[in-house]
Amino acid sequence: MDPHLRDLRYFVAVAEELHFTNAAQRLHIAQPTLSRQIRQLERQLDVVLFDRNQRSVALTVAGKELLEGARKILELWEVTNVALQEAGEVLRVGIQSSIGRGLITDLESASGHRLALHSASWTDPSSGLAGRQADLALMWLPVPDSSRYRWQVLRTEPRWVLLPENHALAGQDSIDFADLIDEPFIAMPAEAGAARDFWLGADARGGRQAKIGAEAATAEERLEAVSLGLGVCLLAENNVPMYRWPGLTARPVTGLAPCELAVAWRADDDRPTILEFAARVLEGGFANREPIAVAPAQ
């Protein structure tokens, strides 16, 4: 099996940093994930790319050869990809969870551009922007790295909590977050970074750590975890209908700041089509419409 472009990007990052932790931070992925991908790449190519010890990382002769070729391949792909996008006028939109597919039609209408969907898991907080699998991304603030991205807020809505129908708080019309602080929560993976903290309500915990009942990398895993009684989770108000499940219910939460859905793009992407997209979406009144029940689930 031939290496993927992602594998080459991972390799180049390690080769340039000569430090796995620094390279992982640059790529916005977990260090164990990066190490595993590099080992897999070495097995695929049947060569050793790095000399590793407890103090340093160095390129082998094979690694130096691959670095030269990988840089050329990635550079050629970027040039080709830009040409393809401009020729086809199709923008790739990253979205976390397949639940949000219907939103693409509304964005196409508001922006006047043809859009293609790139589905990303919660292990990629940039929704494909960091790895350049996406030109734009729909994400709930905060963005993973404010210096690397630009964004426009599309809408703001309250946060709700999903919990079992037999939960002690389920009978209330609304629930104060102070009453949820000691509850176990279903958390996103650690790779989700700031998004994980936000959907654990860290901004209203006063420094207290959340109790984690389980972790979930997708909306489906989160739904199953709550169904099993492993914990509760916060949702955007408009996403509540997507989590309808026998034995579960949702309630609005007071004492929490609202969440904001934004369209984001890379700060170094100054293509006219990208800037035009953001402007048209806002000028078309998309940000002022009633919420659409197909937003990316969080």
PDB file of N, CA and C in Angstrom, residues 105-149:
ATOM      1  N   THR A 105     -26.136  22.254   1.849  1.00  0.00           N
ATOM      2  CA  THR A 105     -27.066  22.808   0.864  1.00  0.00           C
ATOM      3  C   THR A 105     -27.404  24.258   1.186  1.00  0.00           C
ATOM      4  N   ASP A 106     -27.639  24.546   2.462  1.00  0.00           N
ATOM      5  CA  ASP A 106     -27.977  25.915   2.860  1.00  0.00           C
ATOM      6  C   ASP A 106     -26.808  26.860   2.646  1.00  0.00           C
ATOM      7  N   LEU A 107     -25.599  26.379   2.911  1.00  0.00           N
ATOM      8  CA  LEU A 107     -24.422  27.221   2.705  1.00  0.00           C
ATOM      9  C   LEU A 107     -24.170  27.460   1.221  1.00  0.00           C
ATOM     10  N   GLU A 108     -24.423  26.453   0.397  1.00  0.00           N
ATOM     11  CA  GLU A 108     -24.269  26.636  -1.048  1.00  0.00           C
ATOM     12  C   GLU A 108     -25.205  27.731  -1.549  1.00  0.00           C
ATOM     13  N   SER A 109     -26.436  27.691  -1.068  1.00  0.00           N
ATOM     14  CA  SER A 109     -27.420  28.684  -1.499  1.00  0.00           C
ATOM     15  C   SER A 109     -27.021  30.090  -1.055  1.00  0.00           C
ATOM     16  N   ALA A 110     -26.506  30.202   0.180  1.00  0.00           N
ATOM     17  CA  ALA A 110     -26.156  31.513   0.712  1.00  0.00           C
ATOM     18  C   ALA A 110     -24.885  32.066   0.076  1.00  0.00           C
ATOM     19  N   SER A 111     -23.950  31.176  -0.273  1.00  0.00           N
ATOM     20  CA  SER A 111     -22.638  31.638  -0.742  1.00  0.00           C
ATOM     21  C   SER A 111     -22.508  31.713  -2.260  1.00  0.00           C
ATOM     22  N   GLY A 112     -23.302  30.905  -2.977  1.00  0.00           N
ATOM     23  CA  GLY A 112     -23.177  30.863  -4.429  1.00  0.00           C
ATOM     24  C   GLY A 112     -22.053  29.972  -4.906  1.00  0.00           C
ATOM     25  N   HIS A 113     -21.430  29.192  -4.011  1.00  0.00           N
ATOM     26  CA  HIS A 113     -20.336  28.294  -4.377  1.00  0.00           C
ATOM     27  C   HIS A 113     -20.787  26.838  -4.277  1.00  0.00           C
ATOM     28  N   ARG A 114     -20.196  25.992  -5.116  1.00  0.00           N
ATOM     29  CA  ARG A 114     -20.392  24.558  -4.970  1.00  0.00           C
ATOM     30  C   ARG A 114     -19.471  24.060  -3.870  1.00  0.00           C
ATOM     31  N   LEU A 115     -20.013  23.213  -3.002  1.00  0.00           N
ATOM     32  CA  LEU A 115     -19.266  22.757  -1.840  1.00  0.00           C
ATOM     33  C   LEU A 115     -19.188  21.234  -1.810  1.00  0.00           C
ATOM     34  N   ALA A 116     -18.087  20.741  -1.304  1.00  0.00           N
ATOM     35  CA  ALA A 116     -17.919  19.302  -1.078  1.00  0.00           C
ATOM     36  C   ALA A 116     -17.640  19.100   0.408  1.00  0.00           C
ATOM     37  N   LEU A 117     -18.091  17.982   0.940  1.00  0.00           N
ATOM     38  CA  LEU A 117     -18.002  17.729   2.377  1.00  0.00           C
ATOM     39  C   LEU A 117     -16.778  16.896   2.727  1.00  0.00           C
ATOM     40  N   HIS A 118     -16.050  17.344   3.756  1.00  0.00           N
ATOM     41  CA  HIS A 118     -14.974  16.539   4.339  1.00  0.00           C
ATOM     42  C   HIS A 118     -15.362  16.238   5.780  1.00  0.00           C
ATOM     43  N   SER A 119     -15.635  14.970   6.069  1.00  0.00           N
ATOM     44  CA  SER A 119     -16.018  14.577   7.423  1.00  0.00           C
ATOM     45  C   SER A 119     -14.776  14.346   8.279  1.00  0.00           C
ATOM     46  N   ALA A 120     -14.774  14.934   9.465  1.00  0.00           N
ATOM     47  CA  ALA A 120     -13.649  14.787  10.392  1.00  0.00           C
ATOM     48  C   ALA A 120     -14.170  14.314  11.743  1.00  0.00           C
ATOM     49  N   SER A 121     -13.356  13.561  12.457  1.00  0.00           N
ATOM     50  CA  SER A 121     -13.737  13.134  13.803  1.00  0.00           C
ATOM     51  C   SER A 121     -13.298  14.190  14.815  1.00  0.00           C
ATOM     52  N   TRP A 122     -13.702  14.024  16.058  1.00  0.00           N
ATOM     53  CA  TRP A 122     -13.349  14.985  17.102  1.00  0.00           C
ATOM     54  C   TRP A 122     -11.863  14.932  17.458  1.00  0.00           C
ATOM     55  N   THR A 123     -11.138  13.939  16.926  1.00  0.00           N
ATOM     56  CA  THR A 123      -9.690  13.914  17.156  1.00  0.00           C
ATOM     57  C   THR A 123      -8.974  14.962  16.312  1.00  0.00           C
ATOM     58  N   ASP A 124      -9.684  15.561  15.360  1.00  0.00           N
ATOM     59  CA  ASP A 124      -9.119  16.640  14.541  1.00  0.00           C
ATOM     60  C   ASP A 124      -9.898  17.921  14.822  1.00  0.00           C
ATOM     61  N   PRO A 125      -9.453  18.738  15.775  1.00  0.00           N
ATOM     62  CA  PRO A 125     -10.210  19.940  16.143  1.00  0.00           C
ATOM     63  C   PRO A 125     -10.290  20.974  15.036  1.00  0.00           C
ATOM     64  N   SER A 126      -9.421  20.879  14.015  1.00  0.00           N
ATOM     65  CA  SER A 126      -9.455  21.839  12.911  1.00  0.00           C
ATOM     66  C   SER A 126     -10.423  21.414  11.817  1.00  0.00           C
ATOM     67  N   SER A 127     -11.041  20.244  11.951  1.00  0.00           N
ATOM     68  CA  SER A 127     -11.994  19.730  10.953  1.00  0.00           C
ATOM     69  C   SER A 127     -11.397  19.657   9.547  1.00  0.00           C
ATOM     70  N   GLY A 128     -10.112  19.310   9.464  1.00  0.00           N
ATOM     71  CA  GLY A 128      -9.466  19.139   8.166  1.00  0.00           C
ATOM     72  C   GLY A 128      -8.672  20.342   7.692  1.00  0.00           C
ATOM     73  N   LEU A 129      -8.745  21.491   8.369  1.00  0.00           N
ATOM     74  CA  LEU A 129      -8.005  22.673   7.939  1.00  0.00           C
ATOM     75  C   LEU A 129      -6.498  22.486   8.118  1.00  0.00           C
ATOM     76  N   ALA A 130      -6.093  21.946   9.266  1.00  0.00           N
ATOM     77  CA  ALA A 130      -4.656  21.813   9.556  1.00  0.00           C
ATOM     78  C   ALA A 130      -3.963  20.934   8.526  1.00  0.00           C
ATOM     79  N   GLY A 131      -4.605  19.842   8.132  1.00  0.00           N
ATOM     80  CA  GLY A 131      -4.017  18.922   7.165  1.00  0.00           C
ATOM     81  C   GLY A 131      -4.339  19.273   5.733  1.00  0.00           C
ATOM     82  N   ARG A 132      -5.031  20.395   5.518  1.00  0.00           N
ATOM     83  CA  ARG A 132      -5.417  20.881   4.189  1.00  0.00           C
ATOM     84  C   ARG A 132      -6.339  19.927   3.448  1.00  0.00           C
ATOM     85  N   GLN A 133      -7.069  19.109   4.189  1.00  0.00           N
ATOM     86  CA  GLN A 133      -8.105  18.310   3.550  1.00  0.00           C
ATOM     87  C   GLN A 133      -9.358  19.147   3.312  1.00  0.00           C
ATOM     88  N   ALA A 134      -9.435  20.312   3.973  1.00  0.00           N
ATOM     89  CA  ALA A 134     -10.587  21.189   3.828  1.00  0.00           C
ATOM     90  C   ALA A 134     -10.125  22.620   3.584  1.00  0.00           C
ATOM     91  N   ASP A 135     -10.915  23.367   2.808  1.00  0.00           N
ATOM     92  CA  ASP A 135     -10.648  24.785   2.564  1.00  0.00           C
ATOM     93  C   ASP A 135     -11.306  25.650   3.626  1.00  0.00           C
ATOM     94  N   LEU A 136     -12.462  25.196   4.092  1.00  0.00           N
ATOM     95  CA  LEU A 136     -13.234  25.882   5.111  1.00  0.00           C
ATOM     96  C   LEU A 136     -13.707  24.833   6.106  1.00  0.00           C
ATOM     97  N   ALA A 137     -14.136  25.274   7.258  1.00  0.00           N
ATOM     98  CA  ALA A 137     -14.645  24.321   8.244  1.00  0.00           C
ATOM     99  C   ALA A 137     -15.775  24.957   9.028  1.00  0.00           C
ATOM    100  N   LEU A 138     -16.762  24.142   9.357  1.00  0.00           N
ATOM    101  CA  LEU A 138     -17.810  24.553  10.274  1.00  0.00           C
ATOM    102  C   LEU A 138     -17.426  24.026  11.642  1.00  0.00           C
ATOM    103  N   MET A 139     -17.253  24.912  12.593  1.00  0.00           N
ATOM    104  CA  MET A 139     -16.831  24.472  13.919  1.00  0.00           C
ATOM    105  C   MET A 139     -17.435  25.359  14.996  1.00  0.00           C
ATOM    106  N   TRP A 140     -17.570  24.753  16.168  1.00  0.00           N
ATOM    107  CA  TRP A 140     -18.010  25.511  17.324  1.00  0.00           C
ATOM    108  C   TRP A 140     -16.784  26.142  17.965  1.00  0.00           C
ATOM    109  N   LEU A 141     -16.896  27.427  18.292  1.00  0.00           N
ATOM    110  CA  LEU A 141     -15.789  28.108  18.960  1.00  0.00           C
ATOM    111  C   LEU A 141     -15.586  27.497  20.350  1.00  0.00           C
ATOM    112  N   PRO A 142     -14.344  27.509  20.883  1.00  0.00           N
ATOM    113  CA  PRO A 142     -13.174  28.208  20.331  1.00  0.00           C
ATOM    114  C   PRO A 142     -12.465  27.406  19.241  1.00  0.00           C
ATOM    115  N   VAL A 143     -11.830  28.131  18.298  1.00  0.00           N
ATOM    116  CA  VAL A 143     -11.028  27.469  17.279  1.00  0.00           C
ATOM    117  C   VAL A 143      -9.784  26.904  17.939  1.00  0.00           C
ATOM    118  N   PRO A 144      -9.171  25.856  17.374  1.00  0.00           N
ATOM    119  CA  PRO A 144      -8.037  25.202  18.024  1.00  0.00           C
ATOM    120  C   PRO A 144      -6.787  26.072  18.143  1.00  0.00           C
ATOM    121  N   ASP A 145      -6.562  27.010  17.232  1.00  0.00           N
ATOM    122  CA  ASP A 145      -5.371  27.859  17.266  1.00  0.00           C
ATOM    123  C   ASP A 145      -5.735  29.182  16.598  1.00  0.00           C
ATOM    124  N   SER A 146      -6.022  30.189  17.416  1.00  0.00           N
ATOM    125  CA  SER A 146      -6.538  31.451  16.880  1.00  0.00           C
ATOM    126  C   SER A 146      -5.543  32.167  15.977  1.00  0.00           C
ATOM    127  N   SER A 147      -4.250  31.860  16.102  1.00  0.00           N
ATOM    128  CA  SER A 147      -3.262  32.521  15.252  1.00  0.00           C
ATOM    129  C   SER A 147      -3.196  31.903  13.858  1.00  0.00           C
ATOM    130  N   ARG A 148      -3.697  30.678  13.712  1.00  0.00           N
ATOM    131  CA  ARG A 148      -3.616  29.984  12.424  1.00  0.00           C
ATOM    132  C   ARG A 148      -4.883  30.118  11.593  1.00  0.00           C
ATOM    133  N   TYR A 149      -5.990  30.575  12.204  1.00  0.00           N
ATOM    134  CA  TYR A 149      -7.269  30.563  11.509  1.00  0.00           C
ATOM    135  C   TYR A 149      -7.992  31.901  11.622  1.00  0.00           C
TER     136      TYR A 149
END
